[in-house]
Amino acid sequence: MAVWGVGGRLGLRRCLRAGRLLSPRFQSRGPQGVEDGDRFAMELIEEKGHTFAEELQKIQCMLQDVGSALATPRSSARDAHLKHTAFAAGPILELEQWIDRYTSQLPPLTAFILPSGGKSSSALHFCRAVCRRAERRVVPLVQMGETDANVAKFLNRLSDYLFTLARYAAMKEGKREKIYKKSDPSD
């Protein structure tokens, strides 16, 4: 059995209309990519025995909740569905607590850093980039009133958490972070 169907040859999924693929709601499904990247990072992190692997697993569950909130348009969903898929501020506050805990253990950031610091750190930096892209795609839905602002706030804090955690993983593994240096135009 082929993985692709007739519509796949045209670059379209058979179950979706082509216009739907370009809709903001469909485009906002980026958090699934965050979750997939998070799973990849978690595999590397578990190999290193980092204690924050449980936090990443909890985040994967939170991202399922984000996906539910995004898949439930406020303009057309029934009240029961909206209530069931509401995204509370609790996960945002939890991320902020985790960020503060790790930041207090890190040396102060005095320069921009490049994604680096070993495999675990680099994987977390990659997750952060995917998370930022998802956040940019969710903002229009929040502006249109189609999803809860807490979803965008969560993704914003999640990218901050992943950045902080990448730095923390590099420190714990004894890896150096690469510092950004402005290119000299005369080179």
CSV table of C-alpha atoms in Angstrom, one decimal:
chain,number,residue,atom,x,y,z
A,1,MET,CA,0.0,0.0,0.0
A,2,ALA,CA,1.4,3.4,-1.0
A,3,VAL,CA,2.0,6.0,1.7
A,4,TRP,CA,0.8,8.7,-0.7
A,5,GLY,CA,-2.5,8.8,-2.6
A,6,VAL,CA,-3.6,10.6,-5.8
A,7,GLY,CA,-3.9,13.9,-3.9
A,8,GLY,CA,-0.4,13.4,-2.6
A,9,ARG,CA,1.0,13.6,-6.1
A,10,LEU,CA,-0.4,17.1,-6.3
A,11,GLY,CA,0.9,18.0,-2.9
A,12,LEU,CA,-2.5,17.9,-1.2
A,13,ARG,CA,-4.0,15.7,1.4
A,14,ARG,CA,-7.1,14.0,0.3
A,15,CYS,CA,-9.0,14.6,3.5
A,16,LEU,CA,-8.4,18.3,3.5
A,17,ARG,CA,-9.4,21.0,1.1
A,18,ALA,CA,-6.4,22.9,-0.3
A,19,GLY,CA,-7.6,26.2,1.1
A,20,ARG,CA,-7.8,24.7,4.6
A,21,LEU,CA,-4.1,23.9,4.5
A,22,LEU,CA,-3.4,27.7,4.4
A,23,SER,CA,-5.8,28.7,7.1
A,24,PRO,CA,-4.4,30.2,10.3
A,25,ARG,CA,-5.9,27.5,12.4
A,26,PHE,CA,-4.2,24.7,10.4
A,27,GLN,CA,-0.9,26.6,10.3
A,28,SER,CA,-1.0,27.1,14.1
A,29,ARG,CA,-0.7,23.4,14.6
A,30,GLY,CA,3.0,24.0,15.0
A,31,PRO,CA,3.0,22.9,18.7
A,32,GLN,CA,2.8,19.4,17.4
A,33,GLY,CA,6.3,20.1,15.9
A,34,VAL,CA,7.4,21.4,19.3
A,35,GLU,CA,6.2,18.2,20.9
A,36,ASP,CA,8.1,16.0,18.3
A,37,GLY,CA,11.3,18.0,18.8
A,38,ASP,CA,10.8,17.9,22.6
A,39,ARG,CA,10.6,14.0,22.3
A,40,PHE,CA,13.9,14.0,20.3
A,41,ALA,CA,15.6,16.2,22.9
A,42,MET,CA,14.2,14.1,25.7
A,43,GLU,CA,15.9,11.0,24.3
A,44,LEU,CA,19.2,12.7,24.4
A,45,ILE,CA,18.6,14.2,27.8
A,46,GLU,CA,17.6,10.8,29.3
A,47,GLU,CA,20.8,9.3,28.0
A,48,LYS,CA,22.7,12.0,30.0
A,49,GLY,CA,20.6,11.4,33.1
A,50,HIS,CA,19.3,14.9,33.5
A,51,THR,CA,16.7,15.4,36.2
A,52,PHE,CA,14.6,17.8,34.1
A,53,ALA,CA,13.4,15.0,31.8
A,54,GLU,CA,10.2,14.7,33.8
A,55,GLU,CA,9.5,18.4,33.2
A,56,LEU,CA,9.8,17.8,29.4
A,57,GLN,CA,7.4,14.9,29.6
A,58,LYS,CA,4.9,17.1,31.5
A,59,ILE,CA,5.4,19.8,28.8
A,60,GLN,CA,4.5,17.2,26.1
A,61,CYS,CA,1.2,16.7,27.9
A,62,MET,CA,0.7,20.4,28.1
A,63,LEU,CA,1.3,20.7,24.4
A,64,GLN,CA,-1.5,18.2,23.8
A,65,ASP,CA,-3.7,20.7,25.7
A,66,VAL,CA,-2.4,23.5,23.6
A,67,GLY,CA,-3.4,21.5,20.5
A,68,SER,CA,-6.9,21.0,21.8
A,69,ALA,CA,-7.3,24.7,22.5
A,70,LEU,CA,-6.1,25.5,19.0
A,71,ALA,CA,-8.4,22.9,17.4
A,72,THR,CA,-11.5,24.4,19.1
A,73,PRO,CA,-12.4,27.7,17.4
A,74,ARG,CA,-14.1,30.1,19.8
A,75,SER,CA,-16.4,31.4,17.1
A,76,SER,CA,-18.1,28.1,16.3
A,77,ALA,CA,-17.4,25.6,19.1
A,78,ARG,CA,-20.1,24.7,21.6
A,79,ASP,CA,-19.7,26.0,25.2
A,80,ALA,CA,-19.1,22.5,26.5
A,81,HIS,CA,-16.1,22.1,24.1
A,82,LEU,CA,-14.7,25.5,24.9
A,83,LYS,CA,-14.9,24.7,28.6
A,84,HIS,CA,-13.2,21.3,28.1
A,85,THR,CA,-10.4,22.8,26.0
A,86,ALA,CA,-9.8,26.0,27.9
A,87,PHE,CA,-6.1,26.7,28.6
A,88,ALA,CA,-5.5,28.0,32.1
A,89,ALA,CA,-2.6,30.1,33.4
A,90,GLY,CA,-1.3,27.4,35.7
A,91,PRO,CA,1.1,25.9,33.2
A,92,ILE,CA,2.5,29.4,32.4
A,93,LEU,CA,3.2,30.0,36.0
A,94,GLU,CA,4.9,26.6,36.3
A,95,LEU,CA,7.2,27.4,33.4
A,96,GLU,CA,8.1,30.7,35.0
A,97,GLN,CA,9.0,28.9,38.2
A,98,TRP,CA,11.2,26.5,36.4
A,99,ILE,CA,12.9,29.3,34.4
A,100,ASP,CA,13.6,31.1,37.7
A,101,ARG,CA,15.1,28.0,39.3
A,102,TYR,CA,17.5,27.2,36.4
A,103,THR,CA,18.4,30.9,35.8
A,104,SER,CA,19.5,31.2,39.4
A,105,GLN,CA,22.0,28.4,38.9
A,106,LEU,CA,23.4,29.8,35.6
A,107,PRO,CA,26.2,32.4,35.1
A,108,PRO,CA,24.7,35.7,34.0
A,109,LEU,CA,24.2,36.1,30.3
A,110,THR,CA,26.5,38.9,29.1
A,111,ALA,CA,26.4,38.3,25.3
A,112,PHE,CA,24.2,36.7,22.7
A,113,ILE,CA,24.8,33.0,22.4
A,114,LEU,CA,24.5,30.7,19.4
A,115,PRO,CA,22.7,27.4,19.5
A,116,SER,CA,25.5,25.2,20.9
A,117,GLY,CA,26.6,23.5,24.0
A,118,GLY,CA,26.5,19.8,23.1
A,119,LYS,CA,23.9,17.5,21.7
A,120,SER,CA,21.3,18.0,24.5
A,121,SER,CA,21.7,21.7,24.5
A,122,SER,CA,21.5,22.0,20.7
A,123,ALA,CA,18.4,19.8,20.6
A,124,LEU,CA,16.7,22.1,23.1
A,125,HIS,CA,17.8,25.2,21.1
A,126,PHE,CA,16.2,23.5,18.1
A,127,CYS,CA,13.0,22.9,20.0
A,128,ARG,CA,13.0,26.6,21.0
A,129,ALA,CA,13.2,27.6,17.3
A,130,VAL,CA,10.2,25.4,16.5
A,131,CYS,CA,8.3,26.8,19.5
A,132,ARG,CA,8.9,30.4,18.4
A,133,ARG,CA,7.6,29.6,14.9
A,134,ALA,CA,4.5,28.0,16.5
A,135,GLU,CA,4.0,31.1,18.7
A,136,ARG,CA,4.2,33.4,15.6
A,137,ARG,CA,1.4,31.3,14.0
A,138,VAL,CA,-0.8,31.3,17.0
A,139,VAL,CA,-0.7,35.1,17.6
A,140,PRO,CA,-3.1,35.8,14.6
A,141,LEU,CA,-5.6,33.4,16.1
A,142,VAL,CA,-5.4,35.2,19.4
A,143,GLN,CA,-5.8,38.6,17.7
A,144,MET,CA,-8.9,37.3,15.8
A,145,GLY,CA,-10.3,36.0,19.1
A,146,GLU,CA,-10.3,32.4,18.0
A,147,THR,CA,-8.1,31.0,20.8
A,148,ASP,CA,-7.2,31.8,24.3
A,149,ALA,CA,-4.3,34.3,24.8
A,150,ASN,CA,-2.9,31.9,27.4
A,151,VAL,CA,-1.9,29.6,24.5
A,152,ALA,CA,0.3,32.3,23.0
A,153,LYS,CA,1.7,33.2,26.5
A,154,PHE,CA,2.4,29.5,27.2
A,155,LEU,CA,4.4,29.1,23.9
A,156,ASN,CA,6.3,32.4,24.6
A,157,ARG,CA,7.3,31.1,28.1
A,158,LEU,CA,8.0,27.7,26.7
A,159,SER,CA,10.6,29.1,24.3
A,160,ASP,CA,12.2,31.0,27.2
A,161,TYR,CA,12.2,27.8,29.3
A,162,LEU,CA,13.8,25.8,26.4
A,163,PHE,CA,16.5,28.5,26.0
A,164,THR,CA,17.2,28.5,29.7
A,165,LEU,CA,17.2,24.7,29.8
A,166,ALA,CA,19.6,24.5,26.9
A,167,ARG,CA,22.0,26.7,28.8
A,168,TYR,CA,21.6,24.7,31.9
A,169,ALA,CA,22.2,21.4,30.0
A,170,ALA,CA,25.4,22.8,28.5
A,171,MET,CA,26.6,23.8,31.9
A,172,LYS,CA,25.7,20.5,33.5
A,173,GLU,CA,27.5,18.6,30.7
A,174,GLY,CA,30.6,20.8,30.9
A,175,LYS,CA,30.1,22.1,27.3
A,176,ARG,CA,30.9,25.6,26.2
A,177,GLU,CA,28.3,27.9,24.7
A,178,LYS,CA,29.4,29.7,21.5
A,179,ILE,CA,29.2,33.4,21.8
A,180,TYR,CA,27.9,35.5,18.9
A,181,LYS,CA,30.5,37.8,17.3
A,182,LYS,CA,29.4,40.4,14.8
A,183,SER,CA,31.0,39.9,11.4
A,184,ASP,CA,33.6,42.5,10.4
A,185,PRO,CA,32.4,43.9,7.1
A,186,SER,CA,36.1,44.3,6.0
A,187,ASP,CA,36.6,40.5,6.1
